[in-house]
Short mmCIF file of C-alpha atoms in Angstrom, two decimals:
data_model
loop_
_atom_site.label_atom_id
_atom_site.label_comp_id
_atom_site.label_asym_id
_atom_site.label_seq_id
_atom_site.Cartn_x
_atom_site.Cartn_y
_atom_site.Cartn_z
CA UNK T 1 -0.01 0.02 0.03
CA UNK T 2 2.95 2.38 0.75
CA UNK T 3 4.29 1.60 -2.64
CA UNK T 4 1.00 2.30 -4.45
CA UNK T 5 0.23 5.59 -2.61
CA UNK T 6 3.83 6.72 -2.98
CA UNK T 7 4.36 5.85 -6.59
CA UNK T 8 0.86 6.36 -8.18
CA UNK T 9 -1.39 8.34 -5.95
CA UNK T 10 -0.97 12.03 -5.40
CA UNK T 11 2.55 11.99 -6.89
CA UNK T 12 3.77 15.44 -7.52
CA UNK T 13 7.27 16.17 -8.86
CA UNK T 14 9.40 18.30 -6.44
CA UNK T 15 10.50 20.37 -9.50
CA UNK T 16 7.32 22.33 -9.01
CA UNK T 17 8.91 23.65 -5.76
CA UNK T 18 12.30 23.94 -7.32
CA UNK T 19 13.76 20.71 -5.79
CA UNK T 20 14.50 17.07 -6.68
CA UNK T 21 12.31 13.95 -6.19
CA UNK T 22 8.62 14.06 -5.57
CA UNK T 23 5.87 14.72 -3.05
CA UNK T 24 3.46 11.90 -2.10
CA UNK T 25 1.01 10.58 0.60
CA UNK T 26 2.73 7.22 1.16
CA UNK T 27 3.84 8.38 4.52
CA UNK T 28 0.30 8.10 5.77
CA UNK T 29 0.48 4.38 5.29
CA UNK T 30 3.80 4.22 7.07
CA UNK T 31 2.36 6.07 9.98
CA UNK T 32 -0.67 3.75 10.14
CA UNK T 33 1.45 0.72 9.67
CA UNK T 34 3.86 1.81 12.51
CA UNK T 35 0.78 2.40 14.75
CA UNK T 36 -0.32 -1.26 14.07
CA UNK T 37 2.77 -3.37 13.50
CA UNK T 38 5.54 -4.18 15.88
CA UNK T 39 8.40 -1.73 15.33
CA UNK T 40 10.75 -4.16 13.44
CA UNK T 41 8.05 -4.91 10.88
CA UNK T 42 6.85 -1.35 10.62
CA UNK T 43 10.51 -0.28 9.75
CA UNK T 44 10.80 -3.07 7.16
CA UNK T 45 7.50 -2.41 5.36
CA UNK T 46 8.28 1.30 5.53
CA UNK T 47 11.76 0.88 3.99
CA UNK T 48 10.67 -1.66 1.31
CA UNK T 49 7.53 0.22 0.24
CA UNK T 50 9.36 3.58 0.04
CA UNK T 51 12.50 2.12 -1.63
CA UNK T 52 10.48 0.23 -4.29
CA UNK T 53 8.38 3.33 -5.04
CA UNK T 54 11.50 5.26 -5.75
CA UNK T 55 12.77 2.66 -8.04
CA UNK T 56 9.50 2.25 -9.93
CA UNK T 57 9.04 5.97 -10.30
CA UNK T 58 12.43 6.46 -11.94
CA UNK T 59 14.09 7.90 -8.89
CA UNK T 60 16.30 4.97 -7.92
CA UNK T 61 19.14 7.33 -6.96
CA UNK T 62 16.94 8.15 -3.92
CA UNK T 63 16.06 4.53 -2.86
CA UNK T 64 19.04 3.92 -0.50
CA UNK T 65 18.26 7.26 1.27
CA UNK T 66 14.53 6.53 1.42
CA UNK T 67 15.02 3.12 2.78
CA UNK T 68 16.86 4.70 5.74
CA UNK T 69 14.65 7.73 6.29
CA UNK T 70 11.38 5.77 6.12
CA UNK T 71 12.58 3.14 8.50
CA UNK T 72 13.63 5.99 10.83
CA UNK T 73 10.23 7.53 10.47
CA UNK T 74 8.57 4.27 11.49
CA UNK T 75 10.51 4.19 14.79
CA UNK T 76 8.89 7.32 15.95
CA UNK T 77 5.44 5.55 16.39
CA UNK T 78 4.13 2.93 18.66
CA UNK T 79 1.70 0.00 18.10
CA UNK T 80 1.26 -0.36 21.92
CA UNK T 81 -2.11 0.80 23.35
CA UNK T 82 -5.65 0.09 22.48
CA UNK T 83 -5.92 2.94 19.97
CA UNK T 84 -3.95 4.26 17.13
CA UNK T 85 -3.92 7.83 18.40
CA UNK T 86 -2.04 7.61 21.58
CA UNK T 87 0.14 10.36 22.94
CA UNK T 88 3.43 9.05 21.45
CA UNK T 89 1.87 8.88 17.95
CA UNK T 90 0.69 12.55 18.15
CA UNK T 91 4.30 13.40 19.29
CA UNK T 92 5.66 11.30 16.48
CA UNK T 93 4.11 13.38 13.74
CA UNK T 94 6.25 16.52 13.88
CA UNK T 95 9.30 14.35 14.59
CA UNK T 96 8.61 12.26 11.48
CA UNK T 97 8.15 15.41 9.53
CA UNK T 98 11.50 16.61 10.76
CA UNK T 99 13.24 13.42 9.91
CA UNK T 100 11.80 13.78 6.35
CA UNK T 101 12.85 17.33 5.90
CA UNK T 102 16.38 16.84 7.39
CA UNK T 103 16.88 13.40 5.89
CA UNK T 104 16.22 14.42 2.31
CA UNK T 105 18.02 17.73 2.74
CA UNK T 106 21.21 15.82 3.81
CA UNK T 107 20.66 13.20 1.00
CA UNK T 108 20.24 15.90 -1.59
CA UNK T 109 23.25 17.79 -0.25
CA UNK T 110 25.44 14.78 -0.66
CA UNK T 111 24.09 13.62 -4.00
CA UNK T 112 24.32 17.09 -5.64
CA UNK T 113 27.38 18.38 -3.67
CA UNK T 114 25.71 21.52 -2.44
CA UNK T 115 24.10 22.72 0.77
CA UNK T 116 22.25 25.48 -1.00
CA UNK T 117 20.43 23.58 -3.75
CA UNK T 118 18.46 21.31 -1.44
CA UNK T 119 16.87 24.40 0.34
CA UNK T 120 14.26 24.38 -2.48
CA UNK T 121 13.16 20.93 -1.55
CA UNK T 122 12.34 21.77 2.01
CA UNK T 123 8.95 23.33 1.23
CA UNK T 124 7.88 20.20 -0.59
CA UNK T 125 9.04 17.99 2.15
CA UNK T 126 7.29 20.13 4.82
CA UNK T 127 4.04 20.05 2.80
CA UNK T 128 4.42 16.22 2.42
CA UNK T 129 4.81 15.92 6.25
CA UNK T 130 2.01 18.18 7.18
CA UNK T 131 -0.48 16.63 4.66
CA UNK T 132 0.56 13.21 5.64
CA UNK T 133 0.07 14.02 9.45
CA UNK T 134 -3.41 15.55 8.90
CA UNK T 135 -4.50 12.46 6.79
CA UNK T 136 -3.09 10.14 9.42
CA UNK T 137 -5.00 11.84 12.20
CA UNK T 138 -8.18 11.80 10.19
CA UNK T 139 -7.82 8.07 9.15
CA UNK T 140 -6.69 7.01 12.63
CA UNK T 141 -9.64 8.76 14.21
CA UNK T 142 -12.01 6.88 11.95
CA UNK T 143 -10.24 3.57 12.61
CA UNK T 144 -10.17 4.20 16.27
CA UNK T 145 -13.97 4.75 16.30
CA UNK T 146 -14.50 1.26 14.87
CA UNK T 147 -11.91 -0.09 17.31
CA UNK T 148 -9.64 -1.43 14.47
CA UNK T 149 -7.21 -2.86 17.05
CA UNK T 150 -10.11 -5.13 18.23
CA UNK T 151 -10.36 -6.53 14.68
CA UNK T 152 -6.75 -6.61 13.58
CA UNK T 153 -4.27 -7.77 16.18
CA UNK T 154 -0.56 -8.32 15.42
CA UNK T 155 1.24 -10.46 17.79
CA UNK T 156 4.81 -11.83 17.76
CA UNK T 157 4.66 -15.67 17.60
CA UNK T 158 6.72 -18.06 19.58
CA UNK T 159 9.27 -19.80 17.62
CA UNK T 160 8.21 -23.26 16.61
CA UNK T 161 10.34 -25.98 18.14
CA UNK T 162 12.15 -28.27 15.64
CA UNK T 163 9.98 -27.06 12.80
CA UNK T 164 10.99 -25.85 9.31
CA UNK T 165 8.83 -22.74 9.89
CA UNK T 166 11.08 -21.11 12.33
CA UNK T 167 11.21 -18.15 10.00
CA UNK T 168 7.67 -17.13 10.95
CA UNK T 169 8.05 -14.05 13.11
CA UNK T 170 4.53 -12.99 13.69
CA UNK T 171 1.05 -14.16 13.11
CA UNK T 172 -1.57 -11.80 11.75
CA UNK T 173 -4.94 -12.48 13.31
CA UNK T 174 -7.51 -10.84 11.37
CA UNK T 175 -10.58 -11.11 13.63
CA UNK T 176 -10.83 -10.74 17.40
CA UNK T 177 -14.06 -10.81 19.41
CA UNK T 178 -14.21 -9.44 22.82
CA UNK T 179 -16.69 -11.52 24.96
CA UNK T 180 -18.83 -10.06 27.73
CA UNK T 181 -16.23 -11.11 30.23
CA UNK T 182 -13.59 -9.01 28.44
CA UNK T 183 -11.72 -12.03 27.09
CA UNK T 184 -10.66 -12.01 23.51
CA UNK T 185 -11.45 -14.87 21.34
CA UNK T 186 -8.91 -15.00 18.38
CA UNK T 187 -9.73 -16.44 14.96
CA UNK T 188 -6.82 -17.02 12.58
CA UNK T 189 -7.23 -16.29 8.86
CA UNK T 190 -6.90 -19.49 6.84
#
């Protein structure tokens, strides 16, 4: 989803702002994923989605930088708590925007050998961060109203003893039903 939203939906070349690269709303999915997934998986999906989007959009030179920047952004958020919008995730939004702005400023400075040229990209990166933050809050509010964390529960699995499936690191349980006593009945997706 990060790949699709980054590469194909709301994809505006930064040249409109005088910079390099492009502005997109793929960060919304990174924020949501980081609010649902355990951190290591949120970082992985953010890095892979963002990096592949750069490659598919003809901006492969940015892919290594994007992989690092998007993984760092995911570390700002937490999946702990019963809701997506917890205090830490509100605080994470300006920090994620700052990582985007500073990360791409440094990347462009190194790639193009100038600390002046990337100044023009700052406005596009700030717009991307602010729009992504607003959309994240709106979507997270809606998802919290339907108690999304009661329906999609992501848990780390226990390693299977003497089994060839030891590489399974987490189980996605797509339905959870809270009983009257507060117990959660889990149903695995087949």
